């Protein structure tokens, strides 16, 4: 056998093994009616198309038609309605139309509403572990956190912990990587962070506090005016798409890349009883539409961010990166915050340990593949 023939047959063999060999079972179409789970799902099949009309009340933490987050949920409700042939209607209640923005968790927990769309970090006062289901500073990218949620222990842990509040969560979107925020003056070293008043919530805020920042919580409607009047020196929000609409570039010209929210998950959460009362058909439709919502929102954020990023540059915004000493101090501060919270809460310790184990592996692969590629592209 000459060299060319050998390589040819070796290629043919590896292609055959890649396709799973050529035995009989691999030549058949995948027939769901012969699936081992079919018997279990027979009730589903028999009821398909005959589910009774159901209407669910879903409240959001966003104003009506709020870009990407609000409009994403509107498309979710529309898809559910169409896919169910009109038998499942989700009525949307933007913030304050039925319950206040940050009362949606309790309202769904006690059955006043059937579902809500919001962010798990808002509920850290109920259980500090909940903020971890949004993400961790210096932690998972959007792709990594979704892989932990669906194929690691993320969603399992989240559902166990929310069950105590009579709730059943789904990942309901992702902001994708967020920017570090808007500053009125440049940050040239860690010293420049001392005493800065900055609007920054969640675990990120706790990390910044250890860097000498004074983290302040402000509702969305008050951030711009506070920054304009110098009542705060800096603010983070989301990323170019939503930051541009807030107009921060008019009152703070330094825009920093970030590490405090590298891929924040939003949530689509149901009252557990409302969820369990749904027919298997309606549950399957919601599962698909929720997965679609989660994916589409991530893509839409990226698509809108790239456009808004160009606009911000054309408006003369100064793009900046934190100096190395701020990044190094941020990583150390995160360790201290995690240690404190893990000591204070067993749930936090459990979820964080799972994240850390997954992250260790994920980082090795992401650094070797995506990290390399982004640096040389
Ligand atoms: Ca943010």
Short mmCIF file of C-alpha atoms and ligand atoms in Angstrom, two decimals:
data_model
loop_
_atom_site.label_atom_id
_atom_site.label_comp_id
_atom_site.label_asym_id
_atom_site.label_seq_id
_atom_site.Cartn_x
_atom_site.Cartn_y
_atom_site.Cartn_z
CA UNK A 1 0.00 0.00 0.00
CA UNK A 2 1.54 3.32 -1.01
CA UNK A 3 1.26 6.31 1.25
CA UNK A 4 -1.64 7.94 -0.63
CA UNK A 5 -3.80 4.78 -0.53
CA UNK A 6 -3.06 4.37 3.17
CA UNK A 7 -4.12 7.93 3.98
CA UNK A 8 -7.26 7.52 1.83
CA UNK A 9 -8.43 4.39 3.64
CA UNK A 10 -7.53 5.81 7.05
CA UNK A 11 -9.70 8.86 6.27
CA UNK A 12 -12.57 6.60 5.17
CA UNK A 13 -12.33 4.55 8.37
CA UNK A 14 -12.34 7.59 10.65
CA UNK A 15 -15.28 9.12 8.76
CA UNK A 16 -17.24 5.88 9.23
CA UNK A 17 -16.48 5.78 12.96
CA UNK A 18 -17.42 9.44 13.25
CA UNK A 19 -20.83 8.64 11.83
CA UNK A 20 -21.29 5.85 14.36
CA UNK A 21 -20.47 2.88 12.13
CA UNK A 22 -22.87 1.28 9.67
CA UNK A 23 -24.92 -1.19 11.69
CA UNK A 24 -28.68 -1.49 11.13
CA UNK A 25 -29.82 0.88 13.89
CA UNK A 26 -27.79 3.72 12.44
CA UNK A 27 -29.57 3.49 9.09
CA UNK A 28 -33.04 4.06 10.55
CA UNK A 29 -34.86 7.32 10.99
CA UNK A 30 -35.34 8.42 14.58
CA UNK A 31 -38.90 7.33 15.38
CA UNK A 32 -40.25 8.97 18.51
CA UNK A 33 -43.13 6.45 18.68
CA UNK A 34 -40.50 3.79 19.55
CA UNK A 35 -38.78 6.01 22.12
CA UNK A 36 -38.55 4.38 25.57
CA UNK A 37 -40.23 7.48 27.06
CA UNK A 38 -43.21 7.23 24.73
CA UNK A 39 -45.48 5.33 27.12
CA UNK A 40 -44.82 7.94 29.78
CA UNK A 41 -45.69 10.65 27.29
CA UNK A 42 -48.83 8.98 25.91
CA UNK A 43 -51.02 11.25 28.00
CA UNK A 44 -49.27 14.13 26.35
CA UNK A 45 -49.91 12.76 22.86
CA UNK A 46 -53.58 12.03 23.57
CA UNK A 47 -54.16 15.50 24.94
CA UNK A 48 -52.20 17.28 22.22
CA UNK A 49 -54.34 19.95 20.65
CA UNK A 50 -57.08 19.48 23.22
CA UNK A 51 -55.74 21.47 26.16
CA UNK A 52 -58.35 23.65 27.77
CA UNK A 53 -57.97 27.38 27.39
CA UNK A 54 -55.74 28.73 30.16
CA UNK A 55 -54.81 32.32 30.93
CA UNK A 56 -51.76 33.10 33.06
CA UNK A 57 -50.83 36.44 34.63
CA UNK A 58 -47.16 37.32 34.18
CA UNK A 59 -45.75 40.50 35.77
CA UNK A 60 -42.38 41.96 34.81
CA UNK A 61 -39.91 44.24 36.57
CA UNK A 62 -39.64 46.38 33.41
CA UNK A 63 -41.75 49.21 32.01
CA UNK A 64 -44.04 48.40 29.05
CA UNK A 65 -42.10 47.70 25.83
CA UNK A 66 -38.76 48.12 27.63
CA UNK A 67 -36.15 47.40 24.92
CA UNK A 68 -34.87 43.82 24.63
CA UNK A 69 -35.90 42.63 28.11
CA UNK A 70 -39.55 43.78 27.90
CA UNK A 71 -40.00 43.24 24.18
CA UNK A 72 -38.37 39.78 24.51
CA UNK A 73 -41.07 38.71 26.98
CA UNK A 74 -43.76 40.12 24.69
CA UNK A 75 -42.48 37.91 21.86
CA UNK A 76 -42.37 34.96 24.29
CA UNK A 77 -46.07 35.44 25.12
CA UNK A 78 -46.96 35.77 21.44
CA UNK A 79 -45.10 32.56 20.53
CA UNK A 80 -46.76 30.64 23.36
CA UNK A 81 -50.17 31.82 22.17
CA UNK A 82 -49.52 30.81 18.56
CA UNK A 83 -47.84 27.48 19.36
CA UNK A 84 -50.75 26.49 21.61
CA UNK A 85 -53.32 27.39 18.96
CA UNK A 86 -54.60 30.10 21.28
CA UNK A 87 -55.25 27.72 24.18
CA UNK A 88 -52.53 29.25 26.39
CA UNK A 89 -52.63 32.99 26.84
CA UNK A 90 -50.02 34.80 28.91
CA UNK A 91 -51.22 38.23 29.95
CA UNK A 92 -48.32 40.59 30.56
CA UNK A 93 -48.32 43.17 33.31
CA UNK A 94 -45.39 45.61 33.04
CA UNK A 95 -44.03 47.00 36.32
CA UNK A 96 -46.55 48.75 38.55
CA UNK A 97 -49.56 47.78 36.43
CA UNK A 98 -50.45 44.93 38.78
CA UNK A 99 -47.57 44.73 41.28
CA UNK A 100 -44.51 46.97 41.86
CA UNK A 101 -41.33 46.04 39.95
CA UNK A 102 -39.63 44.39 42.91
CA UNK A 103 -42.76 42.81 44.41
CA UNK A 104 -43.07 40.23 41.60
CA UNK A 105 -41.19 37.50 43.50
CA UNK A 106 -43.55 37.64 46.49
CA UNK A 107 -46.63 38.05 44.27
CA UNK A 108 -45.77 34.84 42.36
CA UNK A 109 -44.72 33.05 45.53
CA UNK A 110 -48.10 33.68 47.18
CA UNK A 111 -50.13 32.99 44.01
CA UNK A 112 -51.32 36.55 43.33
CA UNK A 113 -49.74 36.17 39.87
CA UNK A 114 -48.76 33.01 37.95
CA UNK A 115 -45.33 34.10 36.75
CA UNK A 116 -42.80 36.91 36.53
CA UNK A 117 -39.85 38.11 34.47
CA UNK A 118 -37.04 39.73 36.45
CA UNK A 119 -33.49 39.02 37.67
CA UNK A 120 -32.48 36.58 40.44
CA UNK A 121 -29.95 39.05 41.98
CA UNK A 122 -32.85 41.23 43.10
CA UNK A 123 -33.82 38.60 45.68
CA UNK A 124 -30.51 38.23 47.52
CA UNK A 125 -32.21 39.69 50.62
CA UNK A 126 -34.35 36.52 50.74
CA UNK A 127 -31.41 34.21 50.18
CA UNK A 128 -27.92 35.46 49.29
CA UNK A 129 -27.42 32.36 47.09
CA UNK A 130 -30.03 33.68 44.62
CA UNK A 131 -27.63 36.33 43.31
CA UNK A 132 -25.33 33.51 42.15
CA UNK A 133 -27.99 32.35 39.67
CA UNK A 134 -27.47 35.70 37.90
CA UNK A 135 -23.72 35.26 37.75
CA UNK A 136 -20.49 36.15 39.52
CA UNK A 137 -17.96 38.97 38.93
CA UNK A 138 -14.99 37.58 36.93
CA UNK A 139 -17.18 34.47 36.43
CA UNK A 140 -19.10 32.79 33.63
CA UNK A 141 -19.68 34.29 30.19
CA UNK A 142 -23.25 34.01 28.83
CA UNK A 143 -22.39 30.78 27.05
CA UNK A 144 -20.69 29.31 30.11
CA UNK A 145 -23.49 30.14 32.55
CA UNK A 146 -26.08 28.65 30.20
CA UNK A 147 -24.03 25.49 29.92
CA UNK A 148 -23.82 25.31 33.76
CA UNK A 149 -27.56 25.98 34.02
CA UNK A 150 -28.80 23.40 31.51
CA UNK A 151 -26.06 20.75 31.57
CA UNK A 152 -24.37 21.31 34.93
CA UNK A 153 -26.16 21.63 38.29
CA UNK A 154 -27.24 25.28 37.93
CA UNK A 155 -30.93 24.92 37.12
CA UNK A 156 -31.29 21.91 39.44
CA UNK A 157 -29.94 23.90 42.42
CA UNK A 158 -31.98 26.97 41.45
CA UNK A 159 -35.23 24.95 41.30
CA UNK A 160 -34.50 23.22 44.62
CA UNK A 161 -33.95 26.57 46.33
CA UNK A 162 -36.90 28.37 44.70
CA UNK A 163 -39.22 25.42 45.54
CA UNK A 164 -39.08 26.60 49.17
CA UNK A 165 -40.81 29.76 47.92
CA UNK A 166 -43.32 27.81 45.82
CA UNK A 167 -41.56 28.95 42.63
CA UNK A 168 -40.28 27.21 39.46
CA UNK A 169 -37.64 29.19 37.53
CA UNK A 170 -36.32 29.12 33.96
CA UNK A 171 -33.36 31.07 32.59
CA UNK A 172 -35.24 33.87 30.81
CA UNK A 173 -32.58 35.80 28.92
CA UNK A 174 -29.07 37.05 29.34
CA UNK A 175 -27.71 40.59 29.12
CA UNK A 176 -24.47 39.20 27.68
CA UNK A 177 -21.28 40.87 28.89
CA UNK A 178 -21.95 44.19 30.64
CA UNK A 179 -19.80 47.30 30.65
CA UNK A 180 -18.00 48.46 33.81
CA UNK A 181 -19.83 51.76 33.73
CA UNK A 182 -19.70 55.52 33.26
CA UNK A 183 -17.30 57.76 35.17
CA UNK A 184 -17.13 61.55 35.29
CA UNK A 185 -13.34 61.40 35.79
CA UNK A 186 -10.78 58.85 34.54
CA UNK A 187 -9.57 56.04 36.81
CA UNK A 188 -5.78 55.95 36.57
CA UNK A 189 -5.07 53.80 39.61
CA UNK A 190 -6.75 52.07 42.54
CA UNK A 191 -6.41 55.32 44.51
CA UNK A 192 -8.89 57.01 42.17
CA UNK A 193 -11.57 54.54 43.31
CA UNK A 194 -11.37 55.70 46.94
CA UNK A 195 -14.58 57.36 48.10
CA UNK A 196 -16.22 57.27 44.66
CA UNK A 197 -19.98 57.25 44.90
CA UNK A 198 -21.17 54.73 42.33
CA UNK A 199 -24.53 53.24 41.50
CA UNK A 200 -23.76 49.52 41.40
CA UNK A 201 -25.95 46.73 42.84
CA UNK A 202 -25.39 43.08 43.74
CA UNK A 203 -22.19 41.12 44.26
CA UNK A 204 -20.40 43.61 41.99
CA UNK A 205 -21.28 46.39 44.43
CA UNK A 206 -19.89 44.39 47.33
CA UNK A 207 -16.63 43.83 45.46
CA UNK A 208 -16.36 47.53 44.58
CA UNK A 209 -17.02 48.43 48.23
CA UNK A 210 -13.84 46.56 49.17
CA UNK A 211 -11.95 48.72 46.64
CA UNK A 212 -13.02 51.84 48.55
CA UNK A 213 -16.07 52.68 46.43
CA UNK A 214 -19.27 53.76 48.12
CA UNK A 215 -21.90 51.65 46.28
CA UNK A 216 -25.29 53.30 46.02
CA UNK A 217 -28.61 51.75 44.98
CA UNK A 218 -30.80 53.96 42.84
CA UNK A 219 -33.91 53.17 40.82
CA UNK A 220 -33.40 53.47 37.05
CA UNK A 221 -35.37 56.72 36.83
CA UNK A 222 -33.04 58.57 39.23
CA UNK A 223 -29.60 57.55 37.92
CA UNK A 224 -29.22 60.12 35.14
CA UNK A 225 -30.17 63.13 37.27
CA UNK A 226 -27.96 61.96 40.17
CA UNK A 227 -25.00 61.64 37.80
CA UNK A 228 -25.72 64.98 36.15
CA UNK A 229 -25.90 66.79 39.49
CA UNK A 230 -22.76 65.10 40.82
CA UNK A 231 -24.65 63.30 43.59
CA UNK A 232 -22.94 60.17 42.26
CA UNK A 233 -19.56 60.04 40.46
CA UNK A 234 -20.19 56.93 38.41
CA UNK A 235 -22.79 54.37 37.45
CA UNK A 236 -22.94 51.01 35.82
CA UNK A 237 -26.06 49.98 33.93
CA UNK A 238 -25.95 47.25 31.27
CA UNK A 239 -24.15 47.77 27.96
CA UNK A 240 -24.14 50.12 24.96
CA UNK A 241 -27.69 49.32 23.75
CA UNK A 242 -29.45 50.25 26.98
CA UNK A 243 -26.83 52.74 28.24
CA UNK A 244 -27.19 54.85 25.09
CA UNK A 245 -30.94 55.17 25.69
CA UNK A 246 -30.27 56.34 29.27
CA UNK A 247 -28.13 59.19 27.90
CA UNK A 248 -25.26 58.71 30.39
CA UNK A 249 -22.72 59.82 27.76
CA UNK A 250 -24.05 63.37 28.10
CA UNK A 251 -22.99 63.65 31.76
CA UNK A 252 -20.06 61.21 32.12
CA UNK A 253 -17.63 60.80 29.25
CA UNK A 254 -15.43 57.88 30.42
CA UNK A 255 -16.90 54.47 29.57
CA UNK A 256 -15.13 51.47 31.11
CA UNK A 257 -15.09 47.85 29.97
CA UNK A 258 -16.26 45.58 32.75
CA UNK A 259 -15.86 42.40 34.75
CA UNK A 260 -18.59 42.61 37.36
CA UNK A 261 -21.42 41.13 35.23
CA UNK A 262 -19.86 39.03 32.45
CA UNK A 263 -23.11 37.28 31.48
CA UNK A 264 -26.07 38.03 33.76
CA UNK A 265 -29.03 35.67 33.60
CA UNK A 266 -32.58 37.00 33.78
CA UNK A 267 -35.39 34.81 34.98
CA UNK A 268 -38.78 33.59 33.83
CA UNK A 269 -40.28 32.14 36.97
CA UNK A 270 -43.64 30.46 37.59
CA UNK A 271 -45.70 29.92 40.69
CA UNK A 272 -45.04 26.19 41.23
CA UNK A 273 -48.73 25.28 41.54
CA UNK A 274 -49.66 27.27 38.42
CA UNK A 275 -46.87 25.41 36.59
CA UNK A 276 -47.91 21.97 37.84
CA UNK A 277 -51.57 22.56 36.92
CA UNK A 278 -50.65 23.10 33.24
CA UNK A 279 -51.21 20.26 30.77
CA UNK A 280 -48.06 18.44 29.55
CA UNK A 281 -48.65 20.15 26.17
CA UNK A 282 -48.70 23.61 27.67
CA UNK A 283 -45.64 22.82 29.79
CA UNK A 284 -43.75 21.62 26.70
CA UNK A 285 -44.69 24.78 24.81
CA UNK A 286 -43.48 26.98 27.67
CA UNK A 287 -40.25 24.97 27.98
CA UNK A 288 -39.52 25.55 24.29
CA UNK A 289 -40.55 29.18 24.31
CA UNK A 290 -38.51 29.85 27.49
CA UNK A 291 -35.44 28.32 25.92
CA UNK A 292 -36.05 30.46 22.84
CA UNK A 293 -36.49 33.58 25.00
CA UNK A 294 -33.24 32.86 26.81
CA UNK A 295 -31.28 32.41 23.58
CA UNK A 296 -32.90 35.21 21.55
CA UNK A 297 -32.37 37.82 24.24
CA UNK A 298 -28.66 37.01 24.37
CA UNK A 299 -28.37 37.40 20.59
CA UNK A 300 -30.46 40.57 20.54
CA UNK A 301 -28.30 42.20 23.20
CA UNK A 302 -25.24 41.45 21.08
CA UNK A 303 -26.88 42.78 17.91
CA UNK A 304 -28.06 46.00 19.56
CA UNK A 305 -24.79 46.50 21.48
CA UNK A 306 -22.66 46.45 18.34
CA UNK A 307 -24.81 49.17 16.75
CA UNK A 308 -24.99 51.35 19.88
CA UNK A 309 -21.25 50.92 20.47
CA UNK A 310 -20.54 52.60 17.10
CA UNK A 311 -22.97 55.39 17.94
CA UNK A 312 -21.33 56.02 21.33
CA UNK A 313 -17.89 56.19 19.70
CA UNK A 314 -19.21 58.71 17.16
CA UNK A 315 -20.56 60.80 20.06
CA UNK A 316 -17.02 61.18 21.42
CA UNK A 317 -17.24 58.79 24.38
CA UNK A 318 -13.78 57.85 25.75
CA UNK A 319 -13.50 54.06 25.95
CA UNK A 320 -11.34 52.97 28.86
CA UNK A 321 -10.01 49.89 30.60
CA UNK A 322 -9.42 49.64 34.34
CA UNK A 323 -5.75 49.85 35.34
CA UNK A 324 -4.14 46.53 36.30
CA UNK A 325 -4.08 47.34 40.03
CA UNK A 326 -7.87 47.83 40.05
CA UNK A 327 -8.43 44.49 38.29
CA UNK A 328 -6.03 42.66 40.64
CA UNK A 329 -7.64 44.26 43.70
CA UNK A 330 -11.10 43.36 42.32
CA UNK A 331 -10.13 39.68 42.08
CA UNK A 332 -8.82 39.68 45.67
CA UNK A 333 -11.92 41.52 46.89
CA UNK A 334 -14.15 38.93 45.22
CA UNK A 335 -12.40 36.14 47.15
CA UNK A 336 -13.09 37.98 50.41
CA UNK A 337 -16.76 38.60 49.52
CA UNK A 338 -17.24 34.93 48.58
CA UNK A 339 -15.57 33.75 51.82
CA UNK A 340 -17.79 36.03 53.94
CA UNK A 341 -21.01 35.06 52.17
CA UNK A 342 -20.14 31.35 52.22
CA UNK A 343 -19.63 31.53 55.99
CA UNK A 344 -22.91 33.39 56.46
CA UNK A 345 -25.09 31.14 54.27
CA UNK A 346 -24.98 27.40 53.68
CA UNK A 347 -26.98 27.79 50.44
CA UNK A 348 -24.50 30.37 49.15
CA UNK A 349 -21.60 28.04 50.00
CA UNK A 350 -23.31 25.10 48.23
CA UNK A 351 -24.07 27.01 45.03
CA UNK A 352 -20.71 28.78 44.92
CA UNK A 353 -18.79 25.50 45.41
CA UNK A 354 -20.63 24.08 42.41
CA UNK A 355 -19.92 27.18 40.32
CA UNK A 356 -16.23 27.14 41.31
CA UNK A 357 -15.80 23.49 40.32
CA UNK A 358 -17.51 24.02 36.95
CA UNK A 359 -15.64 27.28 36.39
CA UNK A 360 -12.25 25.70 36.94
CA UNK A 361 -12.83 23.29 34.05
CA UNK A 362 -14.71 25.75 31.89
CA UNK A 363 -11.98 28.37 32.18
CA UNK A 364 -9.29 25.95 31.04
CA UNK A 365 -11.26 25.12 27.89
CA UNK A 366 -12.48 28.68 27.20
CA UNK A 367 -8.97 30.13 27.64
CA UNK A 368 -7.49 27.55 25.28
CA UNK A 369 -10.16 28.06 22.61
CA UNK A 370 -12.18 31.28 22.69
CA UNK A 371 -9.63 33.27 24.70
CA UNK A 372 -6.89 32.40 22.22
CA UNK A 373 -9.10 33.09 19.24
CA UNK A 374 -10.38 36.49 20.41
CA UNK A 375 -6.84 37.64 21.04
CA UNK A 376 -5.56 36.75 17.58
CA UNK A 377 -8.65 37.53 15.49
CA1 LIG B 1 -25.70 45.99 35.51
#
